[in-house]
Amino acid sequence: MSGLFSTFNVATRGMSAQQKALDVTSHNIANANTEGYSRQRATMETTRPFGMPSMNNAVGPGQLGTGVQISSITRIRDGFLDYQVRTENGTKGKYEGREKFLSQIEGIMNEPSDTGVSNLLGKVFSSWTDLSLHPESSNSRTVVAQQSKALTDELNNTYNQLNKLKGNSQEVIKQDVVDINGMLNQLNELNQQVISVKVGGNEPNDLMDRRDLLVDQLSLKFGITINKKALGGEDIKTDDACGMENACLVSSNSGDIRRFSYVSSINKKEDGTYDVTYYKNGDMSTNKNEVTINMKLDPDEYKSLDQGRVLWADKDGNAIKADGSIIENPATFADLKLFTPIMGELNGYMSVQGDIDNYVDQLNGLAKGIAFSINAVHSGESDATTTTLTPDFFLNKDTGKEEEITAGNISINPDIINDPMKINTGINNDPSKNAPGDEKRALAIAGLKDVRLDIQSINKTTTRAGFLDGTKKNKVSLDPVLGVNTITSSVDGMTVSSYFTGIVARLAGQTQEAKKVVTNHESLLAQLEESRTSISGVSLDEEIANMVQYQHAYQANAKIISTVDELLDVVINGLKK
């Protein structure tokens, strides 16, 4: 029914609606600088009008409005922009991870510099040239020994630093696993809270903002796929399920969810099998989380596990098979499900380990190429097992032999360091029988600087005999001018200096590529974030304008109440007169 009391109720509702709208505006202003906050808007609608058609009200002048109410408080968010930002986050995260470690590899290589491998290589061959001018000089021989030692020390240091860097990248992966599992647990909890609030008929705007912020952070770690479910719930999976039958990380129905565990060590046993130790959820704070599985691994499987390190696990952190069953001990490599994302920081950290391994292999090839070539000319033999009166110049410092030389163990023969006069500079394989001033062998070794060696074909099992067996591109042959055995050039080979220069150039190219991609995606992300902020961000000017609007509306409704009060006073108290 209409009347003064009806007008009073309309004004009361108006004041209540404007007050709630002011509350929303106040909340927006308070969170203007809150990360991940989406501005909220109070949606007003008219309440049920008076005079709805009925048996008792069939004809009338028209419906009378009964006021206003807040129908909903919604947040302003563009889902498509969220999708774009998260996709770009994955790409940016991948190349940021690569750039971070590739830049450190460049620092380890230390090129170009006066103390880098390239400069030291030049000094070694220059010292052999100087020795050919003064073959009888002990000082010249000492310089050869010391310059060569400086080179091997730098190779050793570079090798060790690269392996240390690989260990650092694995530590970062382990910390990422811990952080990711923590994010997933928070997301799962927020997901259930959002659903419970929705069931109660309310809008969990702030909870959804917190959830979206976590999802944004998670998308930097690896590519994600989000499936929207009823009542505001979300199922979050990885872009690549990696063969898992169920790859759901966050579930809207509290179903079977997945987590990740971290492989801390892979130790080879005497029987040839490996003990693979992982920690549940990456948590190494207690030994209770440590699990060891014994298995056989071929070289490729070992490499994949060593570079990957992240295992699919159940919600308690137990490593699982593709069907979700817990892996028992002993196991096979096929039982393990490695998490190998195609995007994000984890992909960057995992891929850069492969790069480090490649650079270590190339340095090992360089060390072997230097050792094989100089030892062959110095001893006059293409086979390290042949007994000669001339000692090998380079050795494996761990075994004292040339076998299995790497950049990490190559060293100068201690006998030569202690007595540089044992360096053979002359034609005869027995240094004691060389004529005074015989410099032919020193010249031959100095000439190796320009010999193109097939270094790129050297691998872990390559020996000097295999490298110079005559059927390959390089072989030992007698130099008719010098009268000593030297090495023939390979048409497809490279000098040791150009080989190392190629390593540095490839590294520079990879680093620059990573930097360019990061720069490009930072620019694109900045544009996307600007677009998202223009929609979801809080504009203080706009909020202040809204505040003034709601304030005036509130005052106007209050004035109506005051007017109705005066009219009621006339009706009630005026009748007494």
Coordinates of C-alpha atoms in Angstrom, one line a residue:
M1 CA 0.0 0.0 0.0
S2 CA 1.1 3.5 -0.7
G3 CA 1.4 6.3 1.8
L4 CA 3.8 8.3 3.9
F5 CA 5.1 5.2 5.6
S6 CA 5.7 3.6 2.1
T7 CA 7.7 6.7 1.1
F8 CA 9.6 6.4 4.4
N9 CA 10.5 2.8 3.5
V10 CA 11.6 3.8 0.0
A11 CA 14.0 6.4 1.4
T12 CA 15.3 4.0 4.0
R13 CA 16.1 1.5 1.3
G14 CA 17.8 4.2 -0.7
M15 CA 20.0 5.2 2.2
S16 CA 20.9 1.5 2.8
A17 CA 21.8 1.0 -0.8
Q18 CA 23.9 4.1 -1.1
Q19 CA 25.7 3.2 2.2
K20 CA 26.6 -0.3 0.8
A21 CA 27.8 1.3 -2.4
L22 CA 30.0 3.7 -0.3
D23 CA 31.3 0.6 1.5
V24 CA 32.3 -0.9 -1.8
T25 CA 33.9 2.3 -2.9
S26 CA 35.8 2.5 0.4
H27 CA 37.0 -1.0 -0.1
N28 CA 38.3 -0.2 -3.6
I29 CA 40.1 2.9 -2.4
A30 CA 41.7 1.0 0.5
N31 CA 43.0 -1.7 -1.9
A32 CA 44.1 0.7 -4.6
N33 CA 47.7 -0.6 -4.2
T34 CA 47.0 -4.2 -3.3
E35 CA 48.6 -6.7 -5.7
G36 CA 46.1 -8.8 -7.6
Y37 CA 43.1 -6.8 -6.4
S38 CA 40.2 -6.3 -8.9
R39 CA 38.0 -3.3 -8.4
Q40 CA 34.5 -4.2 -7.3
R41 CA 31.2 -2.7 -8.3
A42 CA 27.8 -2.5 -6.5
T43 CA 25.0 -3.3 -8.9
M44 CA 21.7 -1.7 -7.9
E45 CA 18.2 -2.7 -9.0
T46 CA 14.7 -1.7 -8.2
T47 CA 12.9 -3.6 -5.6
R48 CA 9.5 -5.4 -6.3
P49 CA 7.0 -2.6 -7.2
F50 CA 3.7 -2.1 -5.4
G51 CA 0.6 -2.9 -7.3
M52 CA 1.5 -6.2 -9.1
P53 CA -1.5 -7.5 -11.2
S54 CA -3.8 -9.6 -9.1
M55 CA -7.5 -10.2 -8.5
N56 CA -7.6 -7.3 -6.0
N57 CA -5.6 -5.0 -8.2
A58 CA -6.6 -5.4 -11.8
V59 CA -6.8 -1.8 -12.7
G60 CA -4.8 1.1 -11.5
P61 CA -2.9 4.2 -12.6
G62 CA 0.4 2.2 -12.7
Q63 CA 2.8 0.4 -10.4
L64 CA 4.4 2.3 -7.6
G65 CA 8.1 1.7 -7.1
T66 CA 9.2 0.5 -3.6
G67 CA 12.9 1.7 -3.8
V68 CA 16.3 0.2 -4.6
Q69 CA 18.5 -2.6 -3.4
I70 CA 22.0 -3.9 -4.0
S71 CA 21.5 -7.0 -6.2
S72 CA 25.2 -8.0 -6.3
I73 CA 28.7 -6.9 -5.6
T74 CA 30.8 -8.1 -8.5
R75 CA 34.5 -7.7 -9.4
I76 CA 35.6 -6.4 -12.7
R77 CA 37.8 -8.9 -14.5
D78 CA 38.6 -9.9 -18.1
G79 CA 39.2 -13.7 -18.3
F80 CA 40.7 -13.5 -21.8
L81 CA 43.4 -11.0 -20.6
D82 CA 44.1 -13.3 -17.7
Y83 CA 44.7 -16.2 -20.1
Q84 CA 47.0 -14.0 -22.3
V85 CA 49.0 -12.9 -19.3
R86 CA 49.5 -16.4 -18.0
T87 CA 50.5 -17.7 -21.4
E88 CA 53.1 -15.0 -21.7
N89 CA 54.2 -15.7 -18.1
G90 CA 55.1 -19.2 -19.1
T91 CA 57.3 -18.1 -22.0
K92 CA 58.9 -15.3 -20.0
G93 CA 59.6 -17.7 -17.1
K94 CA 61.3 -20.2 -19.4
Y95 CA 63.7 -17.7 -21.0
E96 CA 64.3 -15.8 -17.7
G97 CA 65.4 -19.1 -16.2
R98 CA 67.7 -19.8 -19.2
E99 CA 69.1 -16.3 -19.3
K100 CA 69.9 -16.4 -15.6
F101 CA 72.2 -19.4 -15.9
L102 CA 73.5 -18.8 -19.5
S103 CA 74.8 -15.4 -18.3
Q104 CA 76.6 -17.2 -15.4
I105 CA 78.1 -19.7 -17.9
E106 CA 79.4 -16.7 -19.9
G107 CA 81.0 -15.4 -16.7
I108 CA 82.6 -18.8 -16.1
M109 CA 84.0 -19.0 -19.6
N110 CA 85.5 -15.6 -19.0
E111 CA 85.9 -14.7 -22.7
P112 CA 87.4 -12.6 -24.0
S113 CA 89.9 -11.9 -21.3
D114 CA 93.7 -12.2 -20.5
T115 CA 93.1 -15.2 -18.3
G116 CA 90.6 -17.1 -20.5
V117 CA 91.2 -20.4 -22.2
S118 CA 91.5 -18.7 -25.6
N119 CA 94.3 -16.4 -24.6
L120 CA 96.1 -19.2 -22.6
L121 CA 96.0 -21.5 -25.7
G122 CA 97.8 -18.8 -27.7
K123 CA 100.4 -18.4 -24.9
V124 CA 101.0 -22.2 -24.9
F125 CA 101.8 -22.4 -28.6
S126 CA 103.8 -19.2 -28.5
S127 CA 105.9 -20.7 -25.7
W128 CA 106.6 -23.7 -27.9
T129 CA 107.7 -21.4 -30.7
D130 CA 110.0 -19.5 -28.3
L131 CA 111.4 -22.9 -27.1
S132 CA 112.2 -23.8 -30.8
L133 CA 114.4 -20.7 -30.9
H134 CA 116.2 -21.7 -27.7
P135 CA 115.8 -25.5 -27.3
E136 CA 118.7 -25.8 -24.9
S137 CA 117.4 -23.1 -22.5
S138 CA 115.9 -24.3 -19.2
N139 CA 114.1 -21.0 -18.9
S140 CA 112.2 -21.5 -22.2
R141 CA 111.3 -25.1 -21.1
T142 CA 110.1 -23.8 -17.8
V143 CA 107.9 -21.3 -19.5
V144 CA 106.4 -24.0 -21.7
A145 CA 105.6 -26.1 -18.6
Q146 CA 104.1 -23.2 -16.6
Q147 CA 102.0 -21.8 -19.5
S148 CA 100.7 -25.3 -20.1
K149 CA 99.9 -25.7 -16.4
A150 CA 98.1 -22.4 -16.5
L151 CA 96.0 -23.7 -19.4
T152 CA 95.1 -27.0 -17.6
D153 CA 94.4 -25.1 -14.4
E154 CA 91.9 -22.9 -16.2
L155 CA 90.3 -25.9 -17.9
N156 CA 90.0 -27.6 -14.5
N157 CA 88.5 -24.5 -13.0
T158 CA 86.0 -24.0 -15.8
Y159 CA 85.0 -27.6 -15.6
N160 CA 84.5 -27.5 -11.9
Q161 CA 82.6 -24.2 -12.0
L162 CA 80.2 -25.5 -14.7
N163 CA 79.4 -28.6 -12.6
K164 CA 78.9 -26.4 -9.6
L165 CA 76.6 -24.2 -11.6
K166 CA 74.6 -27.3 -12.6
G167 CA 74.3 -28.2 -9.0
N168 CA 73.0 -24.7 -8.3
S169 CA 70.4 -25.0 -11.0
Q170 CA 69.2 -28.2 -9.4
E171 CA 68.9 -26.5 -6.1
V172 CA 66.7 -23.8 -7.7
I173 CA 64.6 -26.6 -9.2
K174 CA 64.2 -28.2 -5.7
Q175 CA 63.1 -24.8 -4.2
D176 CA 60.7 -24.4 -7.1
V177 CA 59.2 -27.8 -6.3
V178 CA 58.7 -26.7 -2.7
D179 CA 57.2 -23.4 -3.7
I180 CA 54.9 -25.0 -6.3
N181 CA 53.5 -27.5 -3.9
G182 CA 52.9 -24.7 -1.4
M183 CA 51.0 -22.7 -4.1
L184 CA 49.0 -25.7 -5.1
N185 CA 47.9 -26.4 -1.5
Q186 CA 46.9 -22.8 -1.0
L187 CA 45.0 -22.9 -4.3
N188 CA 43.2 -26.0 -3.3
E189 CA 42.1 -24.5 -0.1
L190 CA 41.0 -21.2 -1.7
N191 CA 39.1 -23.2 -4.3
Q192 CA 37.0 -24.9 -1.6
Q193 CA 36.4 -21.6 0.2
V194 CA 35.2 -20.0 -3.0
I195 CA 32.8 -22.9 -3.6
S196 CA 31.4 -22.8 -0.1
V197 CA 30.8 -19.0 -0.3
K198 CA 29.1 -19.5 -3.6
V199 CA 26.9 -22.2 -2.1
G200 CA 25.8 -19.6 0.5
G201 CA 24.7 -17.3 -2.3
N202 CA 27.4 -14.7 -1.9
E203 CA 30.2 -13.5 -4.2
P204 CA 33.7 -14.4 -2.8
N205 CA 35.4 -11.6 -4.7
D206 CA 38.5 -11.2 -2.5
L207 CA 39.0 -15.0 -2.3
M208 CA 38.9 -15.2 -6.1
D209 CA 41.4 -12.3 -6.4
R210 CA 43.8 -14.2 -4.1
R211 CA 43.3 -17.3 -6.1
D212 CA 43.9 -15.5 -9.4
L213 CA 47.1 -13.9 -8.0
L214 CA 48.4 -17.4 -7.1
V215 CA 47.5 -18.7 -10.5
D216 CA 49.5 -15.9 -12.1
Q217 CA 52.5 -16.7 -10.0
L218 CA 52.1 -20.4 -10.8
S219 CA 52.0 -19.7 -14.5
L220 CA 55.6 -18.4 -14.3
K221 CA 56.7 -21.8 -13.1
F222 CA 55.1 -23.9 -15.9
G223 CA 52.3 -23.8 -18.4
I224 CA 48.9 -24.3 -16.9
T225 CA 45.4 -25.1 -18.1
I226 CA 42.3 -24.0 -16.2
N227 CA 38.9 -25.5 -16.5
K228 CA 36.0 -23.5 -15.0
K229 CA 33.6 -25.5 -12.9
A230 CA 30.2 -24.9 -11.2
L231 CA 30.0 -22.5 -8.2
G232 CA 33.2 -20.7 -9.2
G233 CA 35.4 -23.8 -8.8
E234 CA 38.5 -24.4 -11.0
D235 CA 40.4 -27.5 -12.0
I236 CA 44.0 -26.7 -12.7
K237 CA 46.3 -28.9 -14.8
T238 CA 49.6 -28.6 -16.6
D239 CA 49.7 -27.9 -20.3
D240 CA 51.5 -31.2 -20.8
A241 CA 50.2 -34.1 -18.8
C242 CA 53.5 -36.0 -19.5
G243 CA 51.6 -39.3 -20.0
M244 CA 49.7 -39.1 -16.6
E245 CA 46.2 -40.5 -16.7
N246 CA 45.2 -37.8 -14.2
A247 CA 47.2 -34.7 -14.1
C248 CA 44.9 -32.5 -12.0
L249 CA 46.8 -30.4 -9.6
V250 CA 43.8 -28.5 -8.1
S251 CA 40.4 -30.0 -8.1
S252 CA 37.0 -28.3 -7.6
N253 CA 35.5 -31.5 -6.1
S254 CA 38.4 -32.3 -3.7
G255 CA 39.2 -35.3 -5.8
D256 CA 42.4 -37.2 -6.5
I257 CA 45.1 -34.5 -6.9
R258 CA 48.8 -34.5 -7.9
R259 CA 51.9 -33.0 -6.4
F260 CA 55.6 -33.1 -7.2
S261 CA 58.7 -34.6 -5.5
Y262 CA 62.4 -33.9 -6.0
V263 CA 65.2 -36.4 -6.9
S264 CA 68.1 -35.4 -4.6
S265 CA 70.6 -38.0 -5.7
I266 CA 71.3 -40.7 -8.3
N267 CA 74.1 -43.0 -7.0
K268 CA 75.6 -45.9 -9.0
K269 CA 76.1 -49.2 -7.1
E270 CA 78.8 -51.9 -7.6
D271 CA 76.2 -54.1 -9.3
G272 CA 75.6 -51.4 -12.0
T273 CA 72.2 -50.4 -10.7
Y274 CA 71.3 -47.0 -9.3
D275 CA 69.9 -45.9 -6.0
V276 CA 67.5 -43.0 -6.8
T277 CA 66.6 -41.0 -3.7
Y278 CA 63.8 -38.5 -3.8
Y279 CA 62.1 -36.3 -1.1
K280 CA 58.3 -36.1 -0.9
N281 CA 57.1 -32.8 -2.1
G282 CA 60.7 -31.6 -2.3
D283 CA 60.8 -31.2 1.5
M284 CA 64.3 -32.1 2.7
S285 CA 63.8 -30.7 6.2
T286 CA 63.3 -34.2 7.6
N287 CA 64.5 -37.7 6.8
K288 CA 60.9 -38.9 7.1
N289 CA 60.4 -37.6 3.6
E290 CA 63.3 -39.5 2.1
V291 CA 62.6 -42.4 -0.2
T292 CA 65.1 -44.5 -2.1
I293 CA 64.3 -46.7 -5.1
N294 CA 66.7 -49.1 -6.8
M295 CA 66.6 -49.4 -10.6
K296 CA 68.6 -49.9 -13.8
L297 CA 69.4 -46.9 -15.9
D298 CA 71.0 -46.7 -19.4
P299 CA 73.0 -43.6 -20.2
D300 CA 70.0 -41.8 -21.8
E301 CA 67.7 -42.6 -18.9
Y302 CA 70.3 -41.4 -16.4
K303 CA 70.7 -38.2 -18.4
S304 CA 66.9 -37.6 -18.5
L305 CA 66.6 -38.2 -14.8
D306 CA 69.7 -36.1 -13.9
Q307 CA 68.5 -33.1 -15.9
G308 CA 64.8 -33.5 -14.9
R309 CA 64.8 -34.3 -11.2
V310 CA 61.0 -33.6 -10.7
L311 CA 58.7 -36.6 -10.3
W312 CA 54.9 -36.8 -10.4
A313 CA 53.6 -37.7 -7.0
D314 CA 50.3 -38.1 -5.1
K315 CA 49.0 -35.5 -2.6
D316 CA 51.3 -37.0 0.1
G317 CA 54.4 -36.8 -2.1
N318 CA 54.8 -40.5 -3.0
A319 CA 56.2 -41.0 -6.5
I320 CA 53.5 -42.5 -8.7
K321 CA 53.2 -44.3 -12.0
A322 CA 51.1 -43.1 -14.9
D323 CA 47.9 -44.7 -13.5
G324 CA 48.4 -43.0 -10.1
S325 CA 49.6 -46.1 -8.2
I326 CA 52.6 -45.6 -5.8
I327 CA 56.0 -46.8 -7.2
E328 CA 57.4 -49.8 -5.2
N329 CA 61.0 -50.7 -4.7
P330 CA 62.7 -51.9 -6.9
A331 CA 61.4 -50.2 -9.9
T332 CA 62.2 -49.5 -13.6
F333 CA 62.7 -46.1 -15.3
A334 CA 59.5 -46.7 -17.2
D335 CA 57.7 -46.7 -13.8
L336 CA 58.9 -43.2 -13.0
K337 CA 56.9 -40.3 -14.4
L338 CA 59.1 -37.3 -14.9
F339 CA 57.5 -33.9 -14.9
T340 CA 58.9 -32.2 -18.0
P341 CA 57.0 -28.9 -18.6
I342 CA 57.2 -27.3 -22.0
M343 CA 57.1 -23.8 -20.6
G344 CA 57.9 -21.8 -17.5
E345 CA 60.9 -21.5 -15.1
L346 CA 61.1 -25.2 -14.6
N347 CA 61.6 -25.8 -18.3
G348 CA 64.3 -23.1 -18.4
Y349 CA 66.2 -24.6 -15.4
M350 CA 65.9 -28.1 -16.8
S351 CA 66.9 -27.2 -20.4
V352 CA 69.9 -25.2 -19.2
Q353 CA 71.3 -28.3 -17.5
G354 CA 71.4 -29.9 -20.9
D355 CA 73.3 -26.9 -22.2
I356 CA 75.8 -27.1 -19.3
D357 CA 76.3 -30.8 -20.0
N358 CA 76.9 -30.0 -23.7
Y359 CA 79.5 -27.3 -22.8
V360 CA 81.2 -29.7 -20.4
D361 CA 81.4 -32.4 -23.2
Q362 CA 82.8 -29.8 -25.6
L363 CA 85.4 -28.7 -23.1
N364 CA 86.3 -32.4 -22.5
G365 CA 86.7 -32.8 -26.3
L366 CA 89.0 -29.7 -26.3
A367 CA 91.1 -31.1 -23.5
K368 CA 91.4 -34.5 -25.2
G369 CA 92.2 -32.9 -28.5
I370 CA 95.0 -30.9 -27.0
A371 CA 96.3 -33.8 -25.0
F372 CA 96.1 -36.3 -27.9
S373 CA 97.8 -34.1 -30.4
I374 CA 100.6 -32.7 -28.2
N375 CA 101.3 -36.1 -26.6
A376 CA 101.4 -37.8 -30.0
V377 CA 104.0 -35.4 -31.4
H378 CA 105.9 -35.1 -28.1
S379 CA 106.2 -38.9 -27.9
G380 CA 106.2 -39.7 -31.6
E381 CA 103.5 -42.3 -31.1
S382 CA 99.8 -42.4 -32.1
D383 CA 99.0 -44.9 -29.3
A384 CA 99.3 -43.9 -25.6
T385 CA 99.9 -47.5 -24.6
T386 CA 103.2 -47.7 -26.6
T387 CA 106.2 -47.5 -24.3
T388 CA 108.6 -44.6 -25.2
L389 CA 111.5 -42.9 -23.6
T390 CA 109.7 -39.6 -23.9
P391 CA 107.1 -39.0 -21.2
D392 CA 103.6 -37.9 -22.1
F393 CA 103.2 -34.2 -21.7
F394 CA 99.5 -34.2 -20.5
L395 CA 98.0 -36.8 -18.1
N396 CA 94.9 -37.5 -16.2
K397 CA 95.8 -36.2 -12.7
D398 CA 93.6 -38.8 -11.0
T399 CA 95.2 -41.9 -12.7
G400 CA 98.5 -40.6 -13.9
K401 CA 97.7 -41.8 -17.4
E402 CA 96.2 -40.4 -20.5
E403 CA 93.1 -42.5 -20.2
E404 CA 89.8 -40.8 -19.7
I405 CA 91.2 -37.3 -19.8
T406 CA 88.6 -34.6 -19.2
A407 CA 88.7 -30.8 -18.8
G408 CA 88.4 -31.5 -15.1
N409 CA 91.4 -33.8 -14.7
I410 CA 93.8 -32.8 -17.4
S411 CA 97.2 -31.8 -16.0
I412 CA 100.9 -31.5 -16.9
N413 CA 103.0 -34.6 -16.2
P414 CA 104.5 -34.0 -12.7
D415 CA 107.9 -35.3 -14.0
I416 CA 108.0 -32.4 -16.5
I417 CA 106.9 -29.8 -13.9
N418 CA 109.7 -31.0 -11.6
D419 CA 112.3 -31.3 -14.4
P420 CA 111.4 -29.2 -17.5
M421 CA 114.6 -30.6 -19.2
K422 CA 112.5 -33.8 -19.9
I423 CA 110.6 -31.9 -22.5
N424 CA 111.7 -33.4 -25.9
T425 CA 112.5 -30.8 -28.5
G426 CA 114.6 -32.8 -30.9
I427 CA 114.1 -35.5 -33.6
N428 CA 115.1 -38.5 -31.5
N429 CA 112.4 -40.2 -29.4
D430 CA 115.0 -40.5 -26.8
P431 CA 115.7 -36.9 -25.5
S432 CA 119.1 -37.9 -24.3
K433 CA 120.2 -38.7 -27.8
N434 CA 119.2 -35.4 -29.4
A435 CA 121.9 -33.1 -30.6
P436 CA 122.3 -29.8 -28.8
G437 CA 120.1 -27.1 -30.3
D438 CA 117.8 -29.6 -32.0
E439 CA 114.4 -27.8 -32.2
K440 CA 112.5 -29.8 -34.8
R441 CA 110.0 -31.4 -32.4
A442 CA 109.3 -28.1 -30.6
L443 CA 108.6 -26.6 -34.0
A444 CA 106.2 -29.5 -34.8
I445 CA 104.3 -29.0 -31.6
A446 CA 104.2 -25.2 -32.1
G447 CA 102.7 -25.9 -35.6
L448 CA 99.8 -27.8 -34.1
K449 CA 98.2 -24.4 -33.5
D450 CA 97.3 -24.4 -37.2
V451 CA 96.4 -28.1 -37.6
R452 CA 92.7 -28.8 -38.1
L453 CA 91.7 -31.5 -35.7
D454 CA 88.5 -33.5 -35.9
I455 CA 87.7 -32.5 -32.3
Q456 CA 84.0 -32.5 -32.8
S457 CA 84.1 -36.3 -33.2
I458 CA 85.7 -36.9 -29.8
N459 CA 83.5 -38.4 -27.2
K460 CA 83.8 -40.0 -23.7
T461 CA 85.3 -43.3 -25.0
T462 CA 87.7 -41.8 -27.6
T463 CA 91.4 -42.7 -27.1
R464 CA 94.5 -41.3 -28.7
A465 CA 94.8 -44.5 -30.8
G466 CA 91.2 -44.2 -31.9
F467 CA 91.5 -40.6 -32.7
L468 CA 94.7 -41.0 -34.8
D469 CA 94.2 -44.6 -36.1
G470 CA 94.7 -43.6 -39.8
T471 CA 91.1 -44.4 -40.8
K472 CA 89.9 -41.2 -39.3
K473 CA 90.4 -37.7 -40.7
N474 CA 93.5 -37.1 -38.5
K475 CA 96.5 -39.4 -38.4
V476 CA 100.2 -39.4 -37.4
S477 CA 102.7 -39.1 -40.3
L478 CA 106.3 -38.2 -40.8
D479 CA 107.0 -34.6 -41.7
P480 CA 109.7 -34.8 -44.4
V481 CA 111.0 -31.3 -43.6
L482 CA 111.2 -31.6 -39.8
G483 CA 111.9 -35.3 -39.7
V484 CA 109.5 -36.0 -36.8
N485 CA 106.0 -37.5 -36.6
T486 CA 103.3 -34.9 -36.7
I487 CA 99.5 -34.8 -37.3
T488 CA 97.8 -34.2 -40.7
S489 CA 95.0 -31.7 -40.9
S490 CA 91.4 -32.8 -41.4
V491 CA 89.4 -31.1 -44.2
D492 CA 86.4 -30.9 -41.9
G493 CA 88.3 -30.2 -38.7
M494 CA 89.0 -27.1 -36.7
T495 CA 92.1 -25.8 -34.9
V496 CA 91.9 -26.0 -31.1
S497 CA 91.6 -22.2 -30.9
S498 CA 88.7 -22.0 -33.5
Y499 CA 87.0 -24.9 -31.8
F500 CA 86.9 -23.1 -28.4
T501 CA 86.0 -19.8 -30.2
G502 CA 83.0 -21.7 -31.6
I503 CA 82.0 -22.8 -28.2
V504 CA 82.0 -19.2 -26.9
A505 CA 80.2 -17.9 -30.0
R506 CA 77.4 -20.5 -29.5
L507 CA 77.1 -19.6 -25.9
A508 CA 76.9 -15.9 -26.7
G509 CA 74.2 -16.7 -29.3
Q510 CA 72.1 -18.7 -26.8
T511 CA 72.4 -16.0 -24.2
Q512 CA 71.5 -13.2 -26.5
E513 CA 68.5 -15.1 -27.8
A514 CA 67.3 -15.6 -24.2
K515 CA 67.8 -12.0 -23.4
K516 CA 65.9 -10.8 -26.5
V517 CA 63.0 -13.1 -25.8
V518 CA 62.8 -12.0 -22.2
T519 CA 62.9 -8.3 -23.3
N520 CA 60.2 -8.9 -25.9
H521 CA 57.9 -10.7 -23.6
E522 CA 58.5 -8.2 -20.8
S523 CA 57.3 -5.5 -23.2
L524 CA 54.3 -7.6 -24.3
L525 CA 53.4 -8.4 -20.7
A526 CA 53.7 -4.8 -19.7
Q527 CA 51.1 -4.0 -22.4
L528 CA 48.8 -6.8 -21.3
E529 CA 49.2 -5.8 -17.6
E530 CA 48.3 -2.2 -18.6
S531 CA 45.2 -3.4 -20.4
R532 CA 44.2 -5.6 -17.4
T533 CA 44.8 -2.7 -15.0
S534 CA 42.7 -0.4 -17.1
I535 CA 39.8 -2.8 -16.6
S536 CA 40.4 -4.3 -13.2
G537 CA 42.6 -1.7 -11.5
V538 CA 41.3 0.9 -9.1
S539 CA 41.2 4.5 -10.4
L540 CA 41.2 6.8 -7.4
D541 CA 39.6 9.6 -9.5
E542 CA 36.8 7.4 -10.6
E543 CA 36.2 6.1 -7.0
I544 CA 36.2 9.7 -5.6
A545 CA 33.6 10.7 -8.2
N546 CA 31.5 7.6 -7.2
M547 CA 31.9 8.5 -3.6
V548 CA 30.5 12.0 -4.2
Q549 CA 27.7 10.6 -6.2
Y550 CA 26.7 8.1 -3.5
Q551 CA 27.1 10.8 -0.9
H552 CA 24.7 13.1 -2.6
A553 CA 22.2 10.3 -3.1
Y554 CA 22.5 9.3 0.5
Q555 CA 21.9 13.0 1.6
A556 CA 18.9 13.2 -0.8
N557 CA 17.3 10.1 0.7
A558 CA 18.0 11.4 4.2
K559 CA 16.2 14.6 3.2
I560 CA 13.2 12.6 2.1
I561 CA 13.0 10.9 5.5
S562 CA 13.2 14.3 7.1
T563 CA 10.4 15.6 4.9
V564 CA 8.2 12.5 5.6
D565 CA 8.9 13.1 9.3
E566 CA 7.5 16.7 9.0
L567 CA 4.5 15.5 7.1
L568 CA 3.8 12.8 9.7
D569 CA 4.1 15.5 12.4
V570 CA 1.4 17.5 10.5
V571 CA -0.9 14.5 10.2
I572 CA -0.5 13.3 13.8
N573 CA 0.0 16.5 15.8
G574 CA -2.0 18.8 13.6
L575 CA -5.2 16.9 14.2
K576 CA -5.2 18.1 17.8
K577 CA -5.6 21.7 16.8

